[in-house]
Short mmCIF file of C-alpha atoms in Angstrom, two decimals:
data_model
loop_
_atom_site.label_atom_id
_atom_site.label_comp_id
_atom_site.label_asym_id
_atom_site.label_seq_id
_atom_site.Cartn_x
_atom_site.Cartn_y
_atom_site.Cartn_z
CA MET L 1 -2.15 -31.41 30.70
CA HIS L 2 -2.90 -27.45 30.73
CA LYS L 3 0.06 -25.26 30.63
CA TYR L 4 -1.96 -22.45 32.35
CA ASN L 5 -5.32 -21.41 33.53
CA LEU L 6 -5.05 -17.94 31.66
CA ILE L 7 -8.51 -16.71 32.96
CA SER L 8 -8.29 -17.70 36.33
CA ARG L 9 -5.01 -16.17 36.62
CA LEU L 10 -6.37 -13.02 35.23
CA ARG L 11 -9.49 -13.60 38.11
CA SER L 12 -7.10 -13.00 40.82
CA ILE L 13 -5.87 -9.78 40.04
CA PRO L 14 -6.37 -6.95 42.38
CA CYS L 15 -9.78 -4.97 40.86
CA ALA L 16 -7.43 -1.80 40.98
CA LEU L 17 -5.12 -3.08 39.01
CA ARG L 18 -7.37 -5.00 36.62
CA LEU L 19 -7.45 -3.56 32.66
CA SER L 20 -9.43 -2.04 30.15
CA PRO L 21 -11.15 -4.64 28.00
CA PHE L 22 -9.05 -3.74 25.09
CA ALA L 23 -5.91 -4.36 27.12
CA LEU L 24 -7.02 -7.40 28.56
CA CYS L 25 -7.44 -8.55 24.92
CA LEU L 26 -4.00 -8.03 24.05
CA LEU L 27 -2.76 -9.86 27.50
CA LEU L 28 -4.96 -12.40 26.46
CA ALA L 29 -3.33 -12.53 22.65
CA SER L 30 0.00 -11.92 23.89
CA CYS L 31 0.48 -13.82 27.11
CA THR L 32 -2.28 -17.46 25.07
CA GLY L 33 0.82 -18.67 22.66
CA ASN L 34 -0.52 -22.23 21.92
CA ILE L 35 -4.57 -21.63 22.41
CA LYS L 36 -4.93 -25.12 22.55
CA ASP L 37 -3.63 -25.16 25.98
CA THR L 38 -6.64 -23.32 27.95
CA ASP L 39 -9.60 -24.61 29.40
CA SER L 40 -11.59 -22.47 26.79
CA VAL L 41 -10.65 -24.39 23.78
CA HIS L 42 -10.68 -27.69 25.57
CA THR L 43 -14.47 -27.05 26.39
CA PHE L 44 -15.38 -25.29 22.90
CA ILE L 45 -13.66 -28.81 21.37
CA GLU L 46 -15.56 -30.96 23.90
CA GLN L 47 -18.48 -28.98 23.48
CA MET L 48 -17.97 -29.96 18.96
CA VAL L 49 -17.54 -33.79 20.22
CA THR L 50 -20.04 -34.23 22.05
CA LYS L 51 -22.49 -31.94 20.15
CA HIS L 52 -21.99 -32.21 16.38
CA GLN L 53 -19.72 -35.88 16.60
CA PHE L 54 -15.49 -33.98 15.62
CA ASP L 55 -13.59 -36.37 15.72
CA GLU L 56 -11.87 -34.94 19.38
CA ALA L 57 -8.17 -35.66 17.60
CA GLU L 58 -8.88 -34.52 13.93
CA LEU L 59 -9.41 -30.78 16.61
CA ASP L 60 -6.83 -30.67 19.20
CA ASP L 61 -4.56 -31.43 15.58
CA LEU L 62 -6.53 -28.42 14.07
CA PHE L 63 -6.54 -25.94 17.54
CA GLU L 64 -2.35 -26.73 17.30
CA THR L 65 -1.84 -24.47 14.71
CA VAL L 66 -4.29 -21.30 15.19
CA GLU L 67 -2.45 -18.19 16.39
CA ILE L 68 -4.22 -15.43 18.40
CA LYS L 69 -3.67 -12.17 16.63
CA PRO L 70 -3.12 -9.32 17.99
CA ASP L 71 -3.67 -6.80 14.67
CA ILE L 72 -6.92 -8.29 14.74
CA LEU L 73 -8.10 -7.34 17.71
CA LYS L 74 -6.41 -3.75 17.00
CA ARG L 75 -8.39 -3.72 13.98
CA ILE L 76 -11.64 -4.50 15.85
CA SER L 77 -11.88 -1.52 17.57
CA SER L 78 -11.51 0.67 14.79
CA PRO L 79 -14.05 -0.08 12.29
CA SER L 80 -14.09 2.23 9.40
CA GLU L 81 -18.04 2.50 10.38
CA GLY L 82 -16.74 4.94 13.24
CA LEU L 83 -16.06 7.54 10.47
CA PRO L 84 -18.36 10.55 9.57
CA TRP L 85 -20.43 9.96 6.29
CA TYR L 86 -18.38 12.73 4.20
CA LYS L 87 -15.01 10.59 4.44
CA TYR L 88 -16.46 7.33 4.75
CA ARG L 89 -18.72 7.81 1.38
CA LYS L 90 -15.49 8.63 0.14
CA ILE L 91 -13.74 4.81 0.29
CA PHE L 92 -16.91 3.32 -2.23
CA LEU L 93 -18.03 6.10 -4.29
CA THR L 94 -15.11 6.19 -6.34
CA GLU L 95 -14.95 5.80 -9.93
CA ALA L 96 -12.47 2.53 -10.40
CA ARG L 97 -14.91 1.26 -7.15
CA ILE L 98 -18.23 1.79 -10.67
CA ASP L 99 -16.33 1.10 -13.40
CA ALA L 100 -15.60 -2.11 -12.06
CA GLY L 101 -19.63 -2.86 -10.99
CA VAL L 102 -20.32 -1.94 -14.71
CA GLN L 103 -17.75 -4.08 -15.87
CA PHE L 104 -18.54 -7.04 -13.21
CA TRP L 105 -22.25 -6.59 -14.28
CA ARG L 106 -22.07 -7.31 -18.12
CA ASP L 107 -19.24 -10.18 -17.52
CA ASN L 108 -22.13 -11.52 -15.17
CA ALA L 109 -24.94 -10.62 -16.82
CA PRO L 110 -26.92 -13.89 -17.33
CA ALA L 111 -26.93 -14.92 -13.78
CA LEU L 112 -27.40 -11.43 -12.68
CA ALA L 113 -30.86 -12.00 -14.45
CA ALA L 114 -31.25 -15.05 -13.62
CA ALA L 115 -31.13 -14.37 -10.34
CA GLU L 116 -32.57 -10.83 -9.68
CA LYS L 117 -35.78 -13.05 -11.19
CA GLN L 118 -36.19 -15.66 -9.47
CA TYR L 119 -35.54 -13.85 -6.07
CA GLY L 120 -36.94 -9.85 -6.67
CA VAL L 121 -33.67 -8.38 -6.12
CA PRO L 122 -32.40 -5.63 -8.53
CA ALA L 123 -29.20 -6.27 -9.92
CA GLU L 124 -27.42 -3.25 -9.12
CA ILE L 125 -28.18 -3.87 -5.29
CA ILE L 126 -26.30 -7.40 -5.63
CA VAL L 127 -23.11 -5.79 -7.49
CA ALA L 128 -23.06 -3.10 -5.76
CA ILE L 129 -22.82 -5.17 -1.88
CA ILE L 130 -20.41 -7.47 -3.84
CA GLY L 131 -18.47 -3.93 -4.91
CA VAL L 132 -18.62 -2.67 -1.38
CA GLU L 133 -17.30 -6.16 0.66
CA THR L 134 -14.10 -6.73 -1.70
CA LEU L 135 -14.31 -4.60 -5.12
CA PHE L 136 -15.43 -7.98 -6.64
CA GLY L 137 -13.30 -9.58 -5.20
CA LYS L 138 -9.66 -8.14 -5.30
CA ASN L 139 -10.17 -7.05 -1.12
CA THR L 140 -11.19 -11.23 0.03
CA GLY L 141 -9.17 -10.39 3.35
CA ASN L 142 -5.85 -12.55 4.02
CA HIS L 143 -6.18 -13.84 7.43
CA ARG L 144 -7.29 -17.85 8.02
CA VAL L 145 -10.82 -18.26 9.36
CA ILE L 146 -10.26 -20.28 11.86
CA ASP L 147 -7.00 -17.78 13.86
CA ALA L 148 -9.75 -15.10 12.57
CA LEU L 149 -12.36 -16.83 14.38
CA SER L 150 -10.26 -18.25 17.03
CA THR L 151 -8.91 -14.76 18.05
CA LEU L 152 -11.95 -12.62 18.20
CA GLY L 153 -13.51 -15.76 19.95
CA PHE L 154 -11.35 -16.83 22.80
CA ALA L 155 -9.18 -13.42 23.19
CA TYR L 156 -12.20 -10.61 22.35
CA PRO L 157 -14.65 -10.93 25.82
CA PRO L 158 -16.73 -8.30 24.96
CA ARG L 159 -18.08 -10.42 21.12
CA SER L 160 -17.19 -13.91 22.54
CA LYS L 161 -20.32 -15.40 22.24
CA PHE L 162 -20.93 -14.50 18.76
CA PHE L 163 -17.77 -15.02 17.22
CA LEU L 164 -17.72 -18.78 18.99
CA GLY L 165 -21.16 -19.45 17.45
CA GLU L 166 -19.70 -18.92 13.97
CA LEU L 167 -16.61 -21.22 14.62
CA GLU L 168 -18.62 -23.96 15.47
CA SER L 169 -21.13 -23.03 12.16
CA PHE L 170 -17.38 -22.44 10.80
CA LEU L 171 -16.35 -25.75 11.60
CA LEU L 172 -19.64 -27.43 10.19
CA LEU L 173 -19.58 -25.79 7.31
CA CYS L 174 -16.37 -27.42 6.14
CA ARG L 175 -17.05 -30.82 7.40
CA ASP L 176 -20.28 -29.78 4.92
CA GLU L 177 -18.36 -28.89 2.13
CA HIS L 178 -15.31 -30.71 2.27
CA ILE L 179 -13.18 -27.87 2.79
CA ASN L 180 -9.40 -27.96 5.35
CA PRO L 181 -10.67 -25.57 7.79
CA ALA L 182 -6.82 -25.00 7.73
CA ASP L 183 -7.30 -23.12 4.24
CA PRO L 184 -10.33 -20.64 3.70
CA VAL L 185 -9.14 -17.00 4.74
CA GLY L 186 -11.04 -14.19 5.25
CA SER L 187 -11.57 -10.93 6.90
CA TYR L 188 -10.44 -9.81 10.23
CA ALA L 189 -13.53 -11.37 11.47
CA GLY L 190 -13.92 -13.88 9.29
CA ALA L 191 -16.15 -12.79 6.64
CA MET L 192 -15.19 -15.34 3.84
CA GLY L 193 -15.93 -15.32 0.15
CA LEU L 194 -16.78 -12.22 -2.40
CA PRO L 195 -19.98 -11.58 -0.64
CA GLN L 196 -17.56 -11.89 2.93
CA PHE L 197 -20.35 -14.04 5.07
CA MET L 198 -20.16 -15.52 7.99
CA PRO L 199 -20.13 -18.99 8.26
CA SER L 200 -23.68 -18.63 9.88
CA SER L 201 -24.35 -16.49 7.10
CA PHE L 202 -23.14 -19.35 4.36
CA ARG L 203 -24.92 -21.98 5.94
CA ALA L 204 -27.68 -20.51 6.27
CA TYR L 205 -27.96 -18.28 2.82
CA ALA L 206 -25.44 -19.62 0.36
CA VAL L 207 -26.52 -20.99 -3.16
CA ASP L 208 -25.64 -23.58 -5.61
CA PHE L 209 -26.86 -21.30 -8.41
CA ASP L 210 -25.10 -23.33 -10.91
CA ASN L 211 -26.39 -27.33 -9.55
CA ASP L 212 -22.75 -27.85 -8.96
CA ASN L 213 -22.60 -29.86 -5.70
CA ARG L 214 -20.77 -26.52 -4.41
CA ARG L 215 -21.81 -23.60 -3.17
CA ASP L 216 -18.44 -21.60 -3.89
CA ILE L 217 -19.02 -18.01 -3.11
CA TRP L 218 -14.74 -18.07 -3.38
CA HIS L 219 -14.75 -18.86 -7.04
CA ASP L 220 -18.56 -18.71 -8.75
CA ASN L 221 -20.02 -15.71 -9.26
CA SER L 222 -23.46 -17.68 -9.94
CA ASP L 223 -23.41 -18.58 -6.49
CA VAL L 224 -22.28 -15.17 -5.02
CA ILE L 225 -24.71 -13.19 -7.14
CA ALA L 226 -27.40 -15.68 -6.19
CA SER L 227 -26.65 -16.32 -2.44
CA VAL L 228 -26.24 -12.38 -2.22
CA ALA L 229 -29.80 -12.65 -3.95
CA ASN L 230 -31.03 -15.10 -1.32
CA TYR L 231 -29.98 -13.62 2.00
CA PHE L 232 -31.95 -10.14 1.00
CA ALA L 233 -34.94 -12.13 0.00
CA LYS L 234 -35.16 -14.50 2.39
CA HIS L 235 -34.47 -10.36 4.84
CA HIS L 236 -38.02 -9.67 3.27
CA TRP L 237 -36.94 -7.52 0.80
CA GLN L 238 -39.70 -5.40 -0.84
CA THR L 239 -39.46 -5.67 -4.79
CA GLY L 240 -40.02 -2.82 -6.25
CA GLN L 241 -40.16 -1.06 -3.45
CA ALA L 242 -38.06 2.89 -3.11
CA ILE L 243 -34.69 2.63 -0.85
CA ALA L 244 -34.50 6.15 0.75
CA VAL L 245 -34.50 9.38 -0.71
CA PRO L 246 -33.56 12.77 0.28
CA VAL L 247 -35.25 15.15 2.66
CA THR L 248 -35.33 18.19 3.55
CA ALA L 249 -36.41 20.24 6.43
CA LYS L 250 -37.72 24.05 7.27
CA TYR L 251 -37.05 23.61 11.36
CA LYS L 252 -35.28 21.51 12.74
CA ASN L 253 -37.70 20.29 15.11
CA TYR L 254 -37.75 16.77 13.77
CA GLU L 255 -34.62 16.47 15.99
CA PRO L 256 -36.17 14.49 19.07
CA VAL L 257 -37.29 11.54 15.97
CA LEU L 258 -33.03 10.61 14.92
CA ASN L 259 -32.19 7.14 17.04
CA ASN L 260 -29.75 4.29 16.61
CA ASN L 261 -32.89 2.29 16.10
CA LEU L 262 -33.02 0.74 12.04
CA LYS L 263 -36.39 -0.47 11.99
CA PRO L 264 -38.74 2.44 9.64
CA ASP L 265 -41.35 3.55 12.85
CA LEU L 266 -42.88 7.02 11.01
CA ARG L 267 -45.11 7.09 8.92
CA VAL L 268 -45.75 10.02 6.02
CA ALA L 269 -47.99 11.91 8.23
CA GLU L 270 -45.85 12.13 10.60
CA LEU L 271 -42.61 13.28 8.82
CA GLU L 272 -45.04 16.33 6.63
CA SER L 273 -45.95 17.48 10.62
CA LEU L 274 -42.81 17.19 11.59
CA ASN L 275 -42.04 20.25 8.34
CA LEU L 276 -40.32 17.56 6.38
CA ILE L 277 -40.46 17.60 2.35
CA THR L 278 -39.38 14.16 0.89
CA SER L 279 -37.88 14.77 -2.62
CA ARG L 280 -40.06 12.45 -4.76
CA GLN L 281 -44.23 11.42 -3.16
CA LEU L 282 -44.11 8.14 -1.28
CA PRO L 283 -46.94 6.38 -0.91
CA LEU L 284 -48.94 7.31 2.62
CA ASP L 285 -48.70 3.98 4.30
CA SER L 286 -45.88 3.95 4.09
CA LYS L 287 -43.16 4.06 6.45
CA VAL L 288 -39.63 5.42 6.83
CA LYS L 289 -36.77 5.58 9.16
CA LEU L 290 -35.37 9.54 8.96
CA LEU L 291 -31.39 9.18 9.23
CA SER L 292 -29.35 12.28 9.37
CA PHE L 293 -25.61 11.56 7.51
CA GLU L 294 -22.49 14.02 8.07
CA GLN L 295 -21.66 15.99 5.72
CA GLN L 296 -18.09 18.67 5.49
CA GLU L 297 -19.49 21.27 4.97
CA GLN L 298 -23.35 21.67 4.62
CA GLY L 299 -24.03 19.96 8.22
CA LYS L 300 -26.84 17.14 8.16
CA GLU L 301 -27.66 15.79 5.56
CA LEU L 302 -31.29 13.90 5.91
CA TRP L 303 -33.21 11.12 3.94
CA ALA L 304 -36.29 9.34 4.64
CA ALA L 305 -35.21 5.12 4.32
CA LEU L 306 -37.52 3.01 3.89
CA ASP L 307 -37.76 -0.75 4.65
CA ASN L 308 -35.09 -1.84 2.11
CA PHE L 309 -32.88 0.46 2.98
CA TYR L 310 -33.30 -1.59 6.37
CA VAL L 311 -32.81 -4.83 4.56
CA ILE L 312 -29.52 -3.55 3.85
CA THR L 313 -28.44 -3.32 7.11
CA ARG L 314 -28.89 -6.92 8.08
CA TYR L 315 -26.59 -7.81 5.94
CA ASN L 316 -24.22 -4.76 7.95
CA HIS L 317 -26.19 -3.73 10.64
CA SER L 318 -24.77 0.50 9.63
CA PRO L 319 -26.52 3.23 8.15
CA LEU L 320 -23.79 4.30 6.54
CA TYR L 321 -22.49 0.69 4.88
CA ALA L 322 -26.91 0.69 3.67
CA MET L 323 -25.66 4.25 1.92
CA ALA L 324 -22.92 3.29 0.84
CA VAL L 325 -24.55 0.72 -1.14
CA TYR L 326 -27.52 2.35 -2.41
CA GLN L 327 -25.51 5.29 -4.26
CA LEU L 328 -23.37 3.25 -5.50
CA SER L 329 -25.78 0.56 -7.26
CA LEU L 330 -27.13 3.98 -8.62
CA SER L 331 -24.12 5.65 -9.72
CA ILE L 332 -23.27 2.09 -10.91
CA LEU L 333 -26.13 1.53 -13.11
CA ASN L 334 -26.28 5.55 -14.32
CA LYS L 335 -23.05 4.39 -15.99
CA LYS L 336 -23.24 1.09 -17.24
CA GLY L 337 -24.58 2.26 -20.71
CA SER L 338 -21.96 4.97 -20.96
CA PHE L 339 -19.02 2.73 -19.75
CA PRO L 340 -16.46 1.85 -22.80
#
C-alpha cells in the first residue's frame, strides 16, 4: 500500500502557491523519505519487470535502500559550465593536471598506442578526457549511482525522462556485468569510472580491451583508454584532422553568425568574407564553427572549431569543456618530452 501520493498532493495546490521547479525538487526531496512508496517508483519497477524480466522482489529490496539527495539537486542547478571561460579554464589547465597527464601517458603507453592505432584517436585526446573528467581516477565521485540517478529521475522534473532512462540502463548494465547495483559510486549525475560514462554510454561504448571478459572502467586503465577511444570513433572522429584554430577579427561584423549550435556551419570562404583570419590555413572545403570565449581582460577570444571539436562536445555538450580538453591535450603533449 502507498503511504502517500506526493505528486497528486502537489497538483492539488492552488496555482498561486505552486513552487518554482527547483523549489519543487527540494520539496520532493524533503518529503519523499522512502521513495519506494511512491507511484512513480512502483511504475518504474513494473516497467523493468515487464520489459526486461527483472525480479520484482529484488527491485523492491533495492529501492528500499535508495535515498533522494538534496545536495545532488543543488549541484545540478549550478554546473561549472556556467562559468566564463577564463575561470573555467583555470580549473583544468593546471601544472599538476598536466604533469599527472604526462605520467598517466607514460604508465599506460602501450595501451594508448594500441588504442590510437585501432581507433584513430590521438593518445593526447584520450589522456586529456580522463584528466578533465576525473584527474586520472582521483575524483571519480562519491555518490552511489543508484541514489544519483533515482534522485534526478524521480525528484528532478526538468530532466526526469533522461535520468529514468539512465537508471534503466544502469540496472541493465549491472545485470550484464554481474555488478551489485547498490555498489557503484560516481558523480552527482550518475557518471561512472575514470571516463565518467553515463550508463547508456557504458552499454554502447565500453570496451573489454584486455579480453578478460569484463568492461572495467573503474580499475582497468586499458579498458578505460579503449572505451574513450571507441566513444570518439563511434561519434565520427576524423583521424588527422585539425580540432580548432584561433581566429583574429578586423571588425565585429562576425557577431551575427555566433549562436548556440555547436555543429560546424561555415565554409572557410565565409570566414574570409567576414574579415576573419585563421592562425593556420585550412582546406577550402572545411566547415567550421565560429566560437567566442570570454577572457578576463582581452575581451572575446575567437576560434574556428572543426568537426573533431564537435565530436568532443558529444562527450559533454559544452564548448568550454571541449576547449579545455583540447588545450589540456596540447599542454600534455608539449610537456611529455621534458617531464622528469
